[in-house]
């Protein structure tokens, strides 16, 4: 029961790097450093490294499962747990990915409402964003990955971090290693949110030409993002005091205030508008995944489910009224993300290994 | 003597139909032709002259001895009728059913002249004309290889236009040739007056404003495309050919880039890319900044803008739309008028109206500069259809900028990028080699590399023979002091 994807619809293995990079460089990036730094202070960067090691192990596990079955997670579910439970697990993942996209859309609208248009109505922007998402997703996987690739120009904005060099206080980094392992592990756990998104690879797998070769690229993607996270964390530590940071909601956007060009006085308008490039890869891939699962489960055309799905996302987005609601959803997402990445995938891995061993001994 | 056979009845209604009874005292012939497309000199000096001097020949002997290169003996009425419409002369003798068909067609048309749309300073000054035969002659003259194949099809029930599909057999990917042949074969439209008709019908997505085939009138560009692995389509009656498959960046490469030293060519090409970006974005950024992000402008710059806009009664978007429409109006008026009046229109519209509009406080100086610059920038696009696209593309950007400011501009660019990602040209992705990324083929995109680096054909054409020449032989350099 392997899913056959026409070769014209598949993408080259190196694009796994692009997918991972775009998924991990989401809007969360703009504020993910706050909590780890509050917990582990100047040692937060060790948390990033620890978390990255954990993610690499998870990727090894994921590819071990995928390579053994040579298909995507929804088929594996059915194969391992049978029709009933497998289907239920698939539906849980649909809901999970829908929630992720709802959260991302609402978060983006929050950014725009705080930084650019305070008066903007949630529904109007959500409507436009989801219409654009419809256009992208109906183009298929290749187009979505193309948008991921286009969003990589966002990395250019990361370079603007060097405008802050005059404001650096390197003393902030000292004393090094003064926090307890408990604090550092707390920071690590919190940072897992920033690595959320790699679980989409479980569903993209059959869409990659020679998918076995893509593992290397997934690791490279995580590695490059780790580098960016470490730089971001260190630069935040040496720019802000820890107390200052507790007043900040979006340190990733605040740093744009340091930037000045002869023409442009306030770069944060450009910077926060460009956040849209972080949004689309994440929501398009997430909605696409839940769409695929729906198609697989109920045997309906993706074209027909898609407007329905987007409608759900639209309604859910409009139902989150304010910052408090966003925070609440964020904490749900964080919990479920951590349990998927560090709970469910390792468990599935162990189950799969033991199952094959039992089969062999029989 | 005999009456005109019934088969000619349908032609007798046309005044250019001629039927002669020609005799040389021994034999009597009926000669029919359409004088509008037949060369009377050939008829007089070769056919009639021969008949009158050679009495007593059998019909078959006459056919064999007539000094005309293209001749046929036919009894199929459909063929006779079609040939007559192409300028053949039909000769019949009373008792026989057979008809001799002699090609005496004359085609009147332009002679080969300078390119007018894709003008250039350096390089050849030879452009296609309306006659298919002359065009094919121009192409084949530049490519004296046996593997250059020309497949001719007839398209259109009424116009019966001759369409030639040219490609180099041992380079071009079979799939592209088959796609072209099939799509042209499938065309149902009855009248094909120009290559653009075929282009619009056969393009992958005919609802897109982006051209997916490259129209050109330059023979050197056609030859360059053929040798890289493209297919070229020429239609009788059109002074343009189309090349395909193409990618997005081809539309911003002027062929003259290849005639300039590679550094200069590359710099000019990069300027062109920047100007296209400027042309699309400038006026929408103006709308976005002045409508929503006024405090984003630096203090040094703000007084200039305020001073120039202080008396303008309109909101920025109305101001921009008026000016953009005025420029489009000027362009359209200039294009529809004879060239001498066109220049006058340019002066009246550009200078008089521009200055007057600013003095009347209908627009700001600042915007006038932006709009004029972006109009000029859009004309740097070397392919006409693409420069139309660039001009039209500005308007959605202005609309989105008015609705959501800079965010709207980002949204619109995502929509455009998605659209480009979805497009294909003869099945080849439109944005290749940027997406999917093909590092080796990236050389001839934004920069124009030196010829020594052109040792391979771009990989995305999937040619049968990727190597253009042996790289090892060309790259040998002497060591220092040797």
Coordinates of N, CA and C in Angstrom, one line a residue, chain A residues 8 11-12 14-15 108 112 116-117 120 125 128-129 132 135-136 138-139 142-143 145-147 149-150 261-266 269-270 273-274 276-277 280, chain B residues 175 292-301 400 403-407 410-415 417-422 424 427-429 434-438:
Chain A
X8 N 6.3 14.0 -12.1 CA 6.2 15.4 -12.3 C 5.8 16.2 -11.2
X11 N 9.5 16.8 -6.0 CA 10.5 17.8 -6.0 C 11.9 17.1 -5.7
X12 N 12.9 17.9 -6.0 CA 14.3 17.3 -5.8 C 14.6 17.2 -4.3
X14 N 17.1 18.1 -2.5 CA 17.6 19.3 -1.8 C 16.6 20.3 -1.3
X15 N 15.4 20.2 -1.9 CA 14.3 21.1 -1.5 C 13.8 20.8 -0.1
X108 N 0.0 36.2 12.9 CA 0.4 37.2 11.9 C -0.5 38.5 12.0
X112 N 0.5 42.4 12.6 CA 0.1 43.5 11.8 C -0.7 44.6 12.7
X116 N 1.6 47.7 12.5 CA 1.3 48.5 11.3 C -0.1 49.1 11.4
X117 N -1.1 48.3 11.4 CA -2.5 48.9 11.3 C -3.2 48.5 12.6
X120 N -7.0 47.5 12.1 CA -7.4 46.5 11.1 C -8.3 45.4 11.7
X125 N -8.4 40.8 7.1 CA -7.1 40.3 6.7 C -7.0 38.8 6.5
X128 N -8.4 37.7 3.2 CA -7.4 37.9 2.0 C -6.3 36.9 2.1
X129 N -5.8 36.7 3.3 CA -4.6 35.7 3.5 C -5.1 34.3 3.0
X132 N -5.4 34.0 -0.7 CA -4.1 33.8 -1.3 C -3.6 32.4 -1.1
X135 N -5.0 30.0 -3.5 CA -4.4 30.1 -4.8 C -3.1 29.3 -4.8
X136 N -2.3 29.4 -3.7 CA -1.0 28.7 -3.6 C -1.3 27.2 -3.5
X138 N -3.8 25.3 -4.2 CA -4.4 24.7 -5.4 C -3.4 24.5 -6.5
X139 N -2.2 25.1 -6.4 CA -1.2 24.9 -7.3 C -0.4 23.6 -7.1
X142 N 4.4 21.4 -5.5 CA 5.6 22.0 -6.1 C 5.5 23.5 -5.9
X143 N 4.3 24.1 -6.1 CA 4.1 25.5 -5.9 C 4.3 25.9 -4.5
X145 N 6.2 24.5 -2.3 CA 7.7 24.5 -2.0 C 8.3 25.7 -2.7
X146 N 7.8 26.0 -3.8 CA 8.3 27.2 -4.5 C 8.1 28.5 -3.6
X147 N 7.0 28.6 -3.0 CA 6.7 29.7 -2.1 C 7.7 29.6 -0.9
X149 N 10.6 28.5 -1.0 CA 11.9 28.9 -1.6 C 11.9 30.5 -1.7
X150 N 10.8 31.0 -2.2 CA 10.7 32.5 -2.3 C 10.8 33.1 -0.9
X261 N 18.2 53.9 7.3 CA 18.7 54.2 5.9 C 18.4 55.6 5.6
X262 N 19.1 56.2 4.6 CA 18.9 57.6 4.3 C 17.4 57.9 3.9
X263 N 16.8 56.9 3.2 CA 15.4 57.1 2.8 C 14.4 56.7 3.9
X264 N 14.8 55.7 4.6 CA 13.8 55.0 5.5 C 14.1 55.3 6.9
X265 N 13.1 55.9 7.6 CA 13.3 56.3 9.0 C 12.9 55.1 9.9
X266 N 11.8 54.5 9.5 CA 11.3 53.4 10.4 C 11.2 52.1 9.6
X269 N 8.3 49.0 9.6 CA 7.1 48.9 8.7 C 7.4 47.8 7.6
X270 N 8.6 48.0 7.0 CA 9.0 47.0 6.0 C 9.1 45.6 6.7
X273 N 5.9 44.0 7.7 CA 5.1 43.6 6.6 C 5.7 42.3 5.9
X274 N 7.0 42.3 6.0 CA 7.7 41.1 5.3 C 7.5 39.9 6.1
X276 N 5.0 38.4 6.4 CA 4.0 37.6 5.6 C 4.8 36.5 4.9
X277 N 6.1 36.8 4.6 CA 6.9 35.7 3.9 C 7.1 34.5 4.9
X280 N 3.3 32.3 5.0 CA 2.8 31.5 3.9 C 3.3 30.1 3.8
Chain B
X175 N 10.2 15.6 -26.6 CA 8.9 15.9 -26.0 C 8.4 17.3 -26.4
X292 N -0.2 55.3 4.1 CA -0.2 54.7 5.5 C 1.1 54.9 6.3
X293 N 2.2 55.0 5.6 CA 3.5 54.9 6.3 C 4.2 56.3 6.3
X294 N 3.5 57.4 6.3 CA 4.1 58.7 6.2 C 5.3 58.9 7.2
X295 N 5.1 58.4 8.4 CA 6.2 58.6 9.4 C 7.4 57.6 9.2
X296 N 7.3 56.8 8.2 CA 8.4 55.9 7.9 C 9.5 56.6 7.0
X297 N 9.1 57.8 6.4 CA 10.1 58.4 5.6 C 11.1 59.2 6.5
X298 N 12.3 59.2 6.0 CA 13.3 59.9 6.8 C 13.1 61.4 6.8
X299 N 13.6 62.1 7.9 CA 13.3 63.5 8.1 C 13.9 64.3 7.0
X300 N 15.0 63.9 6.5 CA 15.7 64.6 5.5 C 14.9 64.7 4.2
X301 N 14.0 63.7 4.0 CA 13.4 63.5 2.8 C 11.9 64.0 2.8
X400 N -3.5 47.0 -4.3 CA -3.1 46.4 -3.1 C -2.4 47.4 -2.1
X403 N -5.0 49.4 -0.4 CA -5.8 48.6 0.6 C -5.0 48.3 1.8
X404 N -3.7 47.8 1.7 CA -3.0 47.4 2.9 C -1.6 47.9 2.9
X405 N -1.3 49.0 2.2 CA 0.1 49.5 2.4 C 1.2 48.6 1.9
X406 N 2.3 48.7 2.6 CA 3.4 47.8 2.2 C 3.0 46.3 2.3
X407 N 2.2 46.0 3.3 CA 1.8 44.6 3.4 C 1.1 44.2 2.2
X410 N 3.5 43.3 -0.5 CA 4.1 42.0 -0.2 C 3.1 40.9 -0.7
X411 N 1.8 41.1 -0.3 CA 0.7 40.2 -0.7 C 0.7 40.0 -2.2
X412 N 0.7 41.1 -2.9 CA 0.6 41.1 -4.3 C 1.8 40.4 -4.9
X413 N 3.0 40.6 -4.3 CA 4.2 39.9 -4.9 C 4.0 38.4 -4.7
X414 N 3.5 38.0 -3.6 CA 3.3 36.6 -3.3 C 2.3 36.0 -4.4
X415 N 1.3 36.8 -4.7 CA 0.3 36.3 -5.7 C 1.0 36.1 -7.0
X417 N 4.2 35.8 -7.6 CA 5.2 34.7 -7.6 C 4.5 33.4 -7.7
X418 N 3.4 33.2 -7.0 CA 2.6 32.0 -7.1 C 2.2 31.7 -8.5
X419 N 1.7 32.8 -9.1 CA 1.2 32.7 -10.5 C 2.4 32.2 -11.4
X420 N 3.5 32.8 -11.2 CA 4.7 32.4 -12.0 C 5.1 31.0 -11.7
X421 N 5.0 30.6 -10.4 CA 5.4 29.2 -10.1 C 4.4 28.2 -10.8
X422 N 3.2 28.6 -10.9 CA 2.2 27.7 -11.5 C 2.4 27.6 -13.0
X424 N 3.8 27.1 -16.8 CA 4.7 26.3 -17.5 C 4.8 26.8 -19.0
X427 N 5.3 22.8 -20.9 CA 5.5 21.8 -19.9 C 6.7 22.0 -19.0
X428 N 7.5 23.0 -19.4 CA 8.7 23.3 -18.6 C 8.4 24.4 -17.6
X429 N 8.9 24.2 -16.4 CA 8.5 25.2 -15.4 C 9.0 26.6 -15.8
X434 N 15.7 29.2 -11.5 CA 15.6 29.7 -10.1 C 14.8 28.7 -9.3
X435 N 13.7 28.3 -9.8 CA 12.9 27.3 -9.2 C 12.3 26.4 -10.2
X436 N 12.5 25.1 -10.3 CA 13.5 24.4 -9.4 C 14.9 24.9 -9.7
X437 N 15.7 25.0 -8.7 CA 17.0 25.6 -8.8 C 17.9 24.6 -9.6
X438 N 18.5 25.2 -10.6 CA 19.5 24.5 -11.4 C 20.8 25.3 -11.4

